[in-house]
Structure formats: C-alpha cells, structure tokens
Amino acid sequence: MPPLDYQTAGESHGPGLVTTVTGLPAGLDLDEDFINAELRRRQGGYGRGGRQRIETDRVEWLTGVRRGRTTGAPLTIFIVNKDSRLDDLARTPPVYRPRPGHADLAGSVKWLTTDCRETLERASARETAARTAAGAVARCLLREFGIEAFAFPRSIGGERTDVAVTANNWRELRELRNASDTYCPDSEASERQREAVRKAKTEKDTAGGLVECHLFGCPPGIGSCTDWRDKLDARLAYAVMGIQAFKAVEIGLGRACADLPGSAVHDPIAFDPAKIDTSTLGFVRERNNAGGLEGGMTNGEPVVVTGTMKPIATLLQGMPSVDLNTKQPERSAYERSDVSAVSAASVVLENVAAFELARCFREKFSGDSMTETRAQFDAFMQIARTLPLDPPTATLA
Ligand code: EPS
C-alpha cells in the first residue's frame, strides 16, 4: 500500500479540476453528501465574488470507487468548471499588468511570457476545491476512528472573536458557524467582520484574516520525532503554507510563546484513570498551549493550527504596477474576484489540515483494507492502555 498522498490538477477556467488520492485502504465508505457539503461550504462565505453564482461544485468519482466504497486503487475525483473558457481569447484575454501580491509577475518571468494568464490560471484559489475534496475524503477515514475537524475565521479584516473552542463545545459552535455567512460562530464578531468586508468593498479594497482549525479525538503518537519530515507540525505547516494567499502558520500558542517563560508555556501533565478509555488514554492537560503536538507527535489533546491569509491580491482600485510589454507604469489589472475569501479559506484549512493528520495516521495504522487498519488501531489502543507491560528497569536487577 503506497503512503496516503494526493495531487491536484486543473486551471481556474479550464474544463475542471482533478484530484488523485493514493494510499486509501479498501472498504472505506465515502460519504458523498458530506464531501459535497464541504465543497458547497467552500464556495460560500461573506465577501465572495460572482464566480460562485456560476459554479456548483460536486465530486464525480472517476476511479478507485465501487458502489460508494474505496477499492484500494488510486481514487480520482473530477470537479467540473462551468465557467470553462480557457481557449476563448475574447473571454479570457491576456493579462499584461501584474497584480502585486499575486503570482503574476514571478510566474511570467519564470515561464518567459508577458501574459500573466499563463500563470494565474493555475495559481488561482479555484484549485482549493480539489484540495478540499481530498481532505473531505480523508475525513471519511478519520471519522471511522472518532477524529473530527472544526475550523472557522478567528478574524476577518482585523475583526476578531475571542470565542474559546473546546472538545466539549465545538459541536455547538459548529451549529452557530454553519448558520453564519462569515462562518464565525460568534454573532457579534460576525457582524463586525461583515462590516469590515463591506467597507473593503466600498473602498475597492480587499480583506485578509486568521483561520483556526481544531482536530479532535486523535490519540497520542501520530506523527514522529525520528525524522523532521515525519513531524506532524512540520507537515501541517507545509500543507497550510501551500494554501493560496497564506503567509504564516502557527501551532497552538504559536508566536505568543516567544515572550512567555517555559512554566507558562508548557502544559502540565496529569493522569485521570476515569479517562483511560478516551482517545487521550487518560493523560490530561489543564491547558493546550502546545496545540496538541509535542516532538511533532500528537499528545492526545486537540491539534490546533492557525493560518494567516493575506488580503486578496486582485483590487478593484488596482495597485501601482508596470505593463510587461512596454515596461511603462500602469495600474495592475482587475478581473472578477472576491473581496474576502477568509471564510472560504477556513473550509480549505479544515480539510487540508485533516488530510495531513490522516497521512500520519496511515503511517502508523497502515493496512490494505479497513478491516486491517481497524485491527491495527484497536491493537495499539489496547496495548497503550495497559502500559506498563514490562516491570520498570530499576526493579529488574
Ligand atoms: C480567483 C479569482 C476568482 C475567484 C477564484 C480565485 O475567480 P474568477 O476570476 O473566475 O472570478 O472566484 O476562486 C474560485 C473560482 C473558487 O472556486 O474558489 C483567483 O484569482 O485566485
């Protein structure tokens, strides 16, 4: 069985997006309604532009699925682009005035062209639909083992919520989040965030924000400290920085731990025998500054990752730039875009982060079929609960 992995392909205005997921065990039930609901959520969020009124993103299984279940073969997903017009020069004209903050300039020089469209079609955040689909598939696997993901915008346009997310309240917060067009579970903060986006729109500007993801129910020991490539925090940072427009990633307390003493940063360890049958195996923490990760491995607490999204680079007012053909000063190009995609990005983060957890989960609990994977998982949990298996070294002599 190959490692769990995925690859995406497709342009923003090409025929569609393709995702290939390898390394899934056979016999996993794919919850198509859930996956499509995640795609629908990603299309929404306050501040989106006109494109989302055209598209109706849904997964179409091309390979690796039989009667709604994985076969163990590579899984291929197709998501159609209704706004397909890549070869229509009139409707998809060349772009010669690069947008500061977009991939336009760097990509045009890289591929030796003055038409930024050669770059922007693939650099576009349309690709996040494909990543969301891959993550939602991975979540079908994680849910079988009681692992769930929850993300929301912590701030939009500088308007922040201080809502505390815990293993006890996140389901309730999810209801509130799903009822709000900002995807923020705090109605008062939502209104401030909406106002910030409205203001940006009026000023022909754009807004960024912070998105925060919590992964619940993960047992200790997922990820590894033996090689830097296998650390789950490193994998999360790689994957989250790979989301379009993300400029920073934090785990748990993140940057704030720089200014605090160790005693205020590290999370005291205790053992509660009443909790031995939970995913924590009985190890409890009074706080979770580590964001559920120590040494690159899960420690039984929720995994918490926050990403910083910069404001969208396509501004209606334009920005100082140059024409790549004449090299003369010009305002940057504008084409239909979003004022804020922070709410949508929270859906992307939720699924992208979950995929990385699933990737490490599969490294620990491999197996060609769900039956085998489950057996490995159950055996590990049972052995871990009955530790110590051997007498402590000191008593051996
Ligand atoms: C994007 C520009 C807009 C966004 C797009 C990302 O697309 P269009 O130019 O077709 O209006 O809507 O995001 C999506 C299409 C999507 O599905 O998220 C860009 O330039 O990155």
Short mmCIF file of C-alpha atoms and ligand atoms in Angstrom, two decimals:
data_model
loop_
_atom_site.label_atom_id
_atom_site.label_comp_id
_atom_site.label_asym_id
_atom_site.label_seq_id
_atom_site.Cartn_x
_atom_site.Cartn_y
_atom_site.Cartn_z
CA MET A 1 0.00 0.00 0.00
CA PRO A 2 1.53 3.38 -1.01
CA PRO A 3 1.59 6.23 1.54
CA LEU A 4 -1.54 8.37 1.75
CA ASP A 5 -0.98 11.26 -0.65
CA TYR A 6 -2.80 13.47 -3.12
CA GLN A 7 -2.17 15.56 -6.17
CA THR A 8 -4.34 18.13 -7.88
CA ALA A 9 -4.54 19.36 -11.47
CA GLY A 10 -6.68 21.89 -13.30
CA GLU A 11 -6.95 25.56 -14.22
CA SER A 12 -9.43 28.13 -12.93
CA HIS A 13 -11.20 28.45 -16.29
CA GLY A 14 -10.26 25.10 -17.85
CA PRO A 15 -12.70 22.19 -18.14
CA GLY A 16 -12.37 21.26 -14.46
CA LEU A 17 -10.25 20.12 -11.53
CA VAL A 18 -8.84 16.67 -10.91
CA THR A 19 -7.66 15.22 -7.60
CA THR A 20 -5.89 11.88 -7.27
CA VAL A 21 -5.71 10.34 -3.80
CA THR A 22 -3.47 7.31 -3.30
CA GLY A 23 -2.97 5.12 -0.24
CA LEU A 24 -6.56 4.77 0.97
CA PRO A 25 -7.49 1.35 2.38
CA ALA A 26 -10.12 -0.67 0.53
CA GLY A 27 -13.61 -0.76 2.01
CA LEU A 28 -13.84 2.84 3.21
CA ASP A 29 -17.37 4.25 2.86
CA LEU A 30 -17.21 7.62 1.12
CA ASP A 31 -19.85 9.97 2.44
CA GLU A 32 -20.60 11.80 -0.79
CA ASP A 33 -23.18 14.10 0.82
CA PHE A 34 -20.61 15.20 3.39
CA ILE A 35 -17.90 15.74 0.75
CA ASN A 36 -20.26 17.75 -1.46
CA ALA A 37 -21.43 19.76 1.54
CA GLU A 38 -17.79 20.72 2.22
CA LEU A 39 -17.41 21.78 -1.42
CA ARG A 40 -20.59 23.84 -1.13
CA ARG A 41 -19.37 25.47 2.05
CA ARG A 42 -16.05 26.33 0.41
CA GLN A 43 -17.94 28.11 -2.34
CA GLY A 44 -19.70 30.30 0.17
CA GLY A 45 -18.72 32.80 2.84
CA TYR A 46 -19.27 36.51 3.09
CA GLY A 47 -17.22 38.53 0.58
CA ARG A 48 -17.16 36.08 -2.31
CA GLY A 49 -17.42 37.41 -5.88
CA GLY A 50 -19.63 36.49 -8.85
CA ARG A 51 -17.88 33.24 -9.81
CA GLN A 52 -19.61 31.22 -7.12
CA ARG A 53 -23.01 32.03 -8.58
CA ILE A 54 -21.89 30.18 -11.71
CA GLU A 55 -20.34 27.07 -10.18
CA THR A 56 -21.99 24.14 -8.36
CA ASP A 57 -19.03 22.12 -7.15
CA ARG A 58 -19.68 18.39 -6.74
CA VAL A 59 -17.41 15.36 -6.81
CA GLU A 60 -17.55 12.95 -9.71
CA TRP A 61 -15.72 9.68 -9.00
CA LEU A 62 -13.59 8.65 -11.97
CA THR A 63 -11.56 5.79 -10.48
CA GLY A 64 -10.97 3.85 -7.27
CA VAL A 65 -14.60 3.73 -6.08
CA ARG A 66 -17.17 0.95 -6.38
CA ARG A 67 -20.68 1.41 -5.01
CA GLY A 68 -19.59 4.29 -2.82
CA ARG A 69 -16.62 2.46 -1.30
CA THR A 70 -12.90 2.68 -1.95
CA THR A 71 -11.33 -0.25 -3.77
CA GLY A 72 -7.76 0.44 -2.59
CA ALA A 73 -6.79 1.62 -6.09
CA PRO A 74 -5.90 5.29 -6.81
CA LEU A 75 -9.00 7.41 -6.31
CA THR A 76 -9.64 10.11 -8.91
CA ILE A 77 -12.14 12.93 -8.46
CA PHE A 78 -13.38 15.36 -11.11
CA ILE A 79 -14.99 18.71 -10.31
CA VAL A 80 -16.39 20.47 -13.36
CA ASN A 81 -15.75 24.16 -14.09
CA LYS A 82 -18.95 25.58 -15.54
CA ASP A 83 -17.05 28.79 -16.31
CA SER A 84 -14.74 26.95 -18.74
CA ARG A 85 -13.31 29.33 -21.32
CA LEU A 86 -9.54 28.97 -21.23
CA ASP A 87 -9.11 28.76 -25.01
CA ASP A 88 -11.59 31.54 -25.75
CA LEU A 89 -9.31 34.52 -26.33
CA ALA A 90 -12.15 37.05 -26.27
CA ARG A 91 -13.47 35.88 -22.90
CA THR A 92 -10.10 35.05 -21.37
CA PRO A 93 -7.78 37.74 -22.75
CA PRO A 94 -4.06 38.05 -21.97
CA VAL A 95 -3.15 39.94 -18.78
CA TYR A 96 -0.08 42.17 -19.13
CA ARG A 97 -0.31 44.24 -15.92
CA PRO A 98 0.75 42.00 -12.97
CA ARG A 99 -1.10 42.34 -9.66
CA PRO A 100 1.22 42.97 -6.69
CA GLY A 101 0.77 40.07 -4.29
CA HIS A 102 -0.41 37.63 -6.98
CA ALA A 103 1.78 35.07 -8.76
CA ASP A 104 1.55 37.16 -11.97
CA LEU A 105 5.00 38.79 -12.09
CA ALA A 106 7.13 35.98 -10.71
CA GLY A 107 5.35 33.37 -12.85
CA SER A 108 5.53 35.41 -16.05
CA VAL A 109 9.30 35.80 -15.67
CA LYS A 110 9.63 32.14 -14.65
CA TRP A 111 7.82 30.87 -17.76
CA LEU A 112 9.24 33.60 -20.02
CA THR A 113 5.98 35.19 -21.10
CA THR A 114 4.40 38.62 -20.75
CA ASP A 115 0.89 37.11 -20.44
CA CYS A 116 0.19 36.65 -16.73
CA ARG A 117 -2.75 34.39 -17.58
CA GLU A 118 -0.27 31.59 -18.28
CA THR A 119 0.45 31.63 -14.53
CA LEU A 120 -2.71 32.90 -12.89
CA GLU A 121 -4.98 30.17 -14.18
CA ARG A 122 -3.13 27.53 -12.17
CA ALA A 123 -2.15 29.82 -9.27
CA SER A 124 -5.84 30.67 -8.72
CA ALA A 125 -7.51 29.62 -5.49
CA ARG A 126 -10.02 27.70 -7.59
CA GLU A 127 -7.57 24.83 -7.00
CA THR A 128 -8.61 24.75 -3.34
CA ALA A 129 -11.82 22.97 -4.40
CA ALA A 130 -9.66 19.98 -5.36
CA ARG A 131 -7.74 20.13 -2.07
CA THR A 132 -10.98 20.39 -0.11
CA ALA A 133 -12.31 17.26 -1.86
CA ALA A 134 -9.13 15.31 -1.00
CA GLY A 135 -9.33 16.43 2.63
CA ALA A 136 -13.02 15.57 2.90
CA VAL A 137 -12.24 12.06 1.60
CA ALA A 138 -9.51 11.73 4.23
CA ARG A 139 -12.02 12.84 6.87
CA CYS A 140 -14.26 9.91 5.93
CA LEU A 141 -11.36 7.74 7.11
CA LEU A 142 -10.62 9.78 10.25
CA ARG A 143 -14.27 9.82 11.31
CA GLU A 144 -14.23 6.00 11.42
CA PHE A 145 -11.76 6.40 14.29
CA GLY A 146 -13.58 9.22 16.06
CA ILE A 147 -11.38 12.03 14.72
CA GLU A 148 -13.17 15.23 13.65
CA ALA A 149 -12.12 18.64 12.31
CA PHE A 150 -13.56 22.09 13.02
CA ALA A 151 -12.29 25.39 11.60
CA PHE A 152 -13.56 28.96 11.48
CA PRO A 153 -12.26 32.50 10.86
CA ARG A 154 -10.66 33.80 14.07
CA SER A 155 -10.58 37.24 12.42
CA ILE A 156 -11.57 38.93 9.17
CA GLY A 157 -10.31 42.40 8.24
CA GLY A 158 -8.90 42.81 11.76
CA GLU A 159 -12.27 41.99 13.42
CA ARG A 160 -11.60 39.18 15.86
CA THR A 161 -13.59 36.79 18.00
CA ASP A 162 -12.25 35.58 21.35
CA VAL A 163 -14.53 32.54 21.44
CA ALA A 164 -12.85 29.59 23.21
CA VAL A 165 -13.08 26.25 21.39
CA THR A 166 -13.00 23.08 23.48
CA ALA A 167 -13.64 19.36 22.99
CA ASN A 168 -16.93 19.95 24.85
CA ASN A 169 -18.33 22.95 22.97
CA TRP A 170 -17.13 22.58 19.38
CA ARG A 171 -20.22 20.77 18.10
CA GLU A 172 -22.42 23.55 19.41
CA LEU A 173 -20.07 26.12 17.86
CA ARG A 174 -20.28 24.23 14.57
CA GLU A 175 -24.07 24.78 14.53
CA LEU A 176 -23.56 28.51 15.10
CA ARG A 177 -20.81 28.64 12.50
CA ASN A 178 -22.92 26.86 9.91
CA ALA A 179 -25.75 29.34 10.47
CA SER A 180 -23.50 32.33 9.76
CA ASP A 181 -22.37 33.56 6.33
CA THR A 182 -18.98 34.53 7.77
CA TYR A 183 -18.56 31.02 9.24
CA CYS A 184 -17.67 32.67 12.54
CA PRO A 185 -19.55 31.09 15.47
CA ASP A 186 -19.73 34.42 17.36
CA SER A 187 -22.65 36.51 16.04
CA GLU A 188 -21.36 39.80 17.42
CA ALA A 189 -17.92 39.30 15.82
CA SER A 190 -19.62 38.12 12.60
CA GLU A 191 -21.40 41.44 12.28
CA ARG A 192 -18.12 43.35 12.75
CA GLN A 193 -16.47 41.08 10.16
CA ARG A 194 -19.27 41.66 7.66
CA GLU A 195 -18.89 45.40 8.17
CA ALA A 196 -15.11 45.14 7.58
CA VAL A 197 -15.72 43.31 4.29
CA ARG A 198 -18.42 45.81 3.24
CA LYS A 199 -16.00 48.66 3.96
CA ALA A 200 -13.23 47.00 1.93
CA LYS A 201 -15.65 46.55 -0.97
CA THR A 202 -16.78 50.19 -0.85
CA GLU A 203 -13.15 51.27 -0.85
CA LYS A 204 -12.39 48.96 -3.80
CA ASP A 205 -10.04 47.10 -1.48
CA THR A 206 -9.78 43.57 -0.05
CA ALA A 207 -9.55 41.95 3.41
CA GLY A 208 -7.48 39.11 4.92
CA GLY A 209 -7.70 37.32 8.24
CA LEU A 210 -6.83 34.44 10.54
CA VAL A 211 -8.33 30.98 10.23
CA GLU A 212 -8.11 28.43 13.02
CA CYS A 213 -8.56 24.66 12.85
CA HIS A 214 -9.05 22.14 15.67
CA LEU A 215 -8.69 18.38 15.17
CA PHE A 216 -10.45 16.41 17.91
CA GLY A 217 -10.25 12.79 19.08
CA CYS A 218 -6.74 11.97 17.95
CA PRO A 219 -4.83 9.50 20.16
CA PRO A 220 -1.25 10.24 21.23
CA GLY A 221 1.59 9.08 18.99
CA ILE A 222 0.52 10.18 15.49
CA GLY A 223 3.45 11.74 13.61
CA SER A 224 7.06 11.04 14.58
CA CYS A 225 10.10 12.75 16.10
CA THR A 226 12.60 10.41 14.41
CA ASP A 227 12.87 12.41 11.18
CA TRP A 228 11.98 16.06 10.63
CA ARG A 229 9.96 15.13 7.57
CA ASP A 230 7.66 12.98 9.66
CA LYS A 231 6.76 15.61 12.27
CA LEU A 232 3.06 16.34 12.04
CA ASP A 233 3.56 20.01 12.92
CA ALA A 234 6.08 20.30 10.05
CA ARG A 235 3.64 18.58 7.68
CA LEU A 236 0.81 20.87 8.77
CA ALA A 237 2.97 23.95 8.23
CA TYR A 238 3.96 22.75 4.75
CA ALA A 239 0.37 21.98 3.76
CA VAL A 240 -1.12 25.17 5.22
CA MET A 241 1.52 27.42 3.67
CA GLY A 242 0.60 25.71 0.41
CA ILE A 243 -2.92 27.18 0.54
CA GLN A 244 -3.16 30.16 -1.79
CA ALA A 245 -2.55 33.53 -0.04
CA PHE A 246 -1.41 32.03 3.30
CA LYS A 247 1.56 33.88 4.79
CA ALA A 248 2.03 32.33 8.25
CA VAL A 249 1.17 29.20 10.21
CA GLU A 250 1.05 28.75 13.98
CA ILE A 251 0.58 25.67 16.13
CA GLY A 252 -1.20 26.16 19.47
CA LEU A 253 0.06 29.29 21.22
CA GLY A 254 2.28 29.93 18.19
CA ARG A 255 4.24 33.17 18.14
CA ALA A 256 2.94 34.21 21.57
CA CYS A 257 5.17 31.61 23.27
CA ALA A 258 8.26 33.69 22.38
CA ASP A 259 7.56 36.21 25.16
CA LEU A 260 6.49 33.86 27.97
CA PRO A 261 8.54 31.77 30.46
CA GLY A 262 8.61 27.99 29.98
CA SER A 263 6.43 27.45 33.05
CA ALA A 264 3.67 29.50 31.43
CA VAL A 265 4.04 27.88 28.02
CA HIS A 266 4.30 24.14 28.66
CA ASP A 267 1.19 22.21 29.59
CA PRO A 268 1.36 20.26 32.90
CA ILE A 269 0.73 16.51 32.58
CA ALA A 270 -1.69 14.60 34.83
CA PHE A 271 -3.32 11.17 34.68
CA ASP A 272 -7.04 10.54 35.20
CA PRO A 273 -7.89 6.81 35.28
CA ALA A 274 -11.54 7.68 34.55
CA LYS A 275 -10.44 8.88 31.10
CA ILE A 276 -8.36 5.83 30.16
CA ASP A 277 -10.98 4.70 27.65
CA THR A 278 -11.00 8.02 25.80
CA SER A 279 -8.65 8.91 22.94
CA THR A 280 -6.27 10.61 25.43
CA LEU A 281 -5.63 7.21 27.11
CA GLY A 282 -6.13 9.03 30.43
CA PHE A 283 -3.38 11.64 30.06
CA VAL A 284 -4.92 15.02 30.77
CA ARG A 285 -3.72 18.60 30.46
CA GLU A 286 -5.20 21.65 32.14
CA ARG A 287 -4.36 23.73 29.04
CA ASN A 288 -3.27 23.13 25.46
CA ASN A 289 -0.66 25.74 24.56
CA ALA A 290 1.22 23.08 22.57
CA GLY A 291 -1.73 22.76 20.22
CA GLY A 292 -1.79 19.00 20.75
CA LEU A 293 1.69 18.46 19.34
CA GLU A 294 4.93 17.73 21.19
CA GLY A 295 8.02 16.49 19.34
CA GLY A 296 5.99 16.55 16.14
CA MET A 297 3.59 13.92 17.55
CA THR A 298 0.05 14.16 18.81
CA ASN A 299 -0.14 14.11 22.62
CA GLY A 300 -3.86 13.34 22.96
CA GLU A 301 -5.00 16.97 23.17
CA PRO A 302 -6.80 18.57 20.21
CA VAL A 303 -4.44 19.62 17.41
CA VAL A 304 -4.76 23.38 16.87
CA VAL A 305 -3.37 25.10 13.78
CA THR A 306 -3.91 28.72 12.74
CA GLY A 307 -3.15 30.19 9.32
CA THR A 308 -2.80 33.82 8.30
CA MET A 309 -4.41 34.74 5.00
CA LYS A 310 -3.31 37.94 3.28
CA PRO A 311 -5.93 40.14 1.59
CA ILE A 312 -6.83 39.04 -1.97
CA ALA A 313 -4.35 40.46 -4.49
CA THR A 314 -6.99 41.49 -7.07
CA LEU A 315 -8.04 45.03 -6.07
CA LEU A 316 -10.79 46.87 -7.90
CA GLN A 317 -8.79 50.09 -7.45
CA GLY A 318 -5.62 48.40 -8.81
CA MET A 319 -2.10 48.90 -7.44
CA PRO A 320 0.99 50.55 -8.91
CA SER A 321 2.49 48.11 -11.44
CA VAL A 322 4.01 48.04 -14.92
CA ASP A 323 2.93 46.77 -18.34
CA LEU A 324 5.14 43.75 -19.00
CA ASN A 325 5.31 44.56 -22.73
CA THR A 326 6.13 48.27 -22.53
CA LYS A 327 7.69 48.31 -19.01
CA GLN A 328 5.78 51.58 -18.51
CA PRO A 329 3.98 52.32 -15.21
CA GLU A 330 0.34 51.17 -15.18
CA ARG A 331 -2.27 50.25 -12.56
CA SER A 332 -2.47 46.47 -12.08
CA ALA A 333 -5.14 44.55 -13.98
CA TYR A 334 -8.55 43.79 -12.47
CA GLU A 335 -10.76 40.87 -13.21
CA ARG A 336 -13.73 39.47 -11.32
CA SER A 337 -12.62 38.34 -7.89
CA ASP A 338 -13.53 38.10 -4.21
CA VAL A 339 -13.33 40.94 -1.65
CA SER A 340 -12.58 38.41 1.09
CA ALA A 341 -12.18 34.64 0.89
CA VAL A 342 -11.23 34.18 4.56
CA SER A 343 -14.47 32.33 5.38
CA ALA A 344 -13.96 30.01 2.41
CA ALA A 345 -10.31 29.55 3.40
CA SER A 346 -11.43 28.23 6.79
CA VAL A 347 -13.13 25.34 4.94
CA VAL A 348 -9.96 24.74 2.94
CA LEU A 349 -7.82 24.76 6.10
CA GLU A 350 -10.19 22.37 7.87
CA ASN A 351 -9.82 19.82 5.09
CA VAL A 352 -6.16 20.37 4.27
CA ALA A 353 -5.15 20.03 7.94
CA ALA A 354 -7.27 16.89 8.29
CA PHE A 355 -5.54 15.35 5.30
CA GLU A 356 -2.12 15.81 6.96
CA LEU A 357 -3.38 14.16 10.12
CA ALA A 358 -4.76 11.29 8.03
CA ARG A 359 -1.42 10.99 6.25
CA CYS A 360 0.40 10.45 9.57
CA PHE A 361 -2.44 8.25 10.84
CA ARG A 362 -1.92 5.92 7.87
CA GLU A 363 1.81 5.78 8.55
CA LYS A 364 1.02 4.39 11.99
CA PHE A 365 -2.06 2.36 11.06
CA SER A 366 -1.47 1.04 7.56
CA GLY A 367 -3.23 -1.98 6.05
CA ASP A 368 -4.76 -2.67 2.66
CA SER A 369 -8.32 -2.83 3.93
CA MET A 370 -10.37 -1.00 6.53
CA THR A 371 -10.61 -4.28 8.46
CA GLU A 372 -6.84 -4.48 8.73
CA THR A 373 -6.45 -0.78 9.56
CA ARG A 374 -9.04 -1.03 12.30
CA ALA A 375 -7.36 -4.11 13.76
CA GLN A 376 -4.05 -2.24 13.94
CA PHE A 377 -5.70 0.77 15.55
CA ASP A 378 -7.59 -1.30 18.14
CA ALA A 379 -4.47 -3.33 18.99
CA PHE A 380 -2.39 -0.19 19.54
CA MET A 381 -5.04 1.43 21.74
CA GLN A 382 -5.42 -1.69 23.82
CA ILE A 383 -1.67 -2.13 24.36
CA ALA A 384 -1.21 1.59 25.11
CA ARG A 385 -3.98 1.43 27.74
CA THR A 386 -2.36 -1.49 29.54
CA LEU A 387 1.12 0.04 29.81
CA PRO A 388 3.49 -0.61 31.57
CA LEU A 389 3.78 -4.05 30.01
CA ASP A 390 7.24 -4.69 31.48
CA PRO A 391 8.41 -4.01 35.02
CA PRO A 392 10.37 -0.73 35.27
CA THR A 393 14.11 -1.25 34.54
CA ALA A 394 15.08 -0.38 38.14
CA THR A 395 13.22 -3.42 39.50
CA LEU A 396 14.82 -5.91 37.11
CA ALA A 397 18.16 -6.21 38.94
C1 EPS B 1 -9.55 33.78 -8.07
C2 EPS B 1 -10.41 34.64 -8.74
C3 EPS B 1 -11.86 34.38 -8.77
C4 EPS B 1 -12.25 33.55 -7.58
C5 EPS B 1 -11.38 32.31 -7.64
C6 EPS B 1 -10.00 32.65 -7.28
O1 EPS B 1 -12.24 33.61 -9.89
P1 EPS B 1 -12.80 34.30 -11.21
O2 EPS B 1 -11.62 35.06 -11.75
O3 EPS B 1 -13.23 33.18 -12.12
O4 EPS B 1 -13.94 35.17 -10.81
O5 EPS B 1 -13.62 33.27 -7.56
O6 EPS B 1 -11.87 31.32 -6.77
C7 EPS B 1 -12.64 30.34 -7.28
C8 EPS B 1 -13.04 30.26 -8.54
C9 EPS B 1 -13.01 29.33 -6.30
O7 EPS B 1 -13.73 28.39 -6.65
O8 EPS B 1 -12.55 29.47 -5.15
C10 EPS B 1 -8.09 33.99 -8.15
O9 EPS B 1 -7.63 34.83 -8.94
O10 EPS B 1 -7.32 33.35 -7.42
#
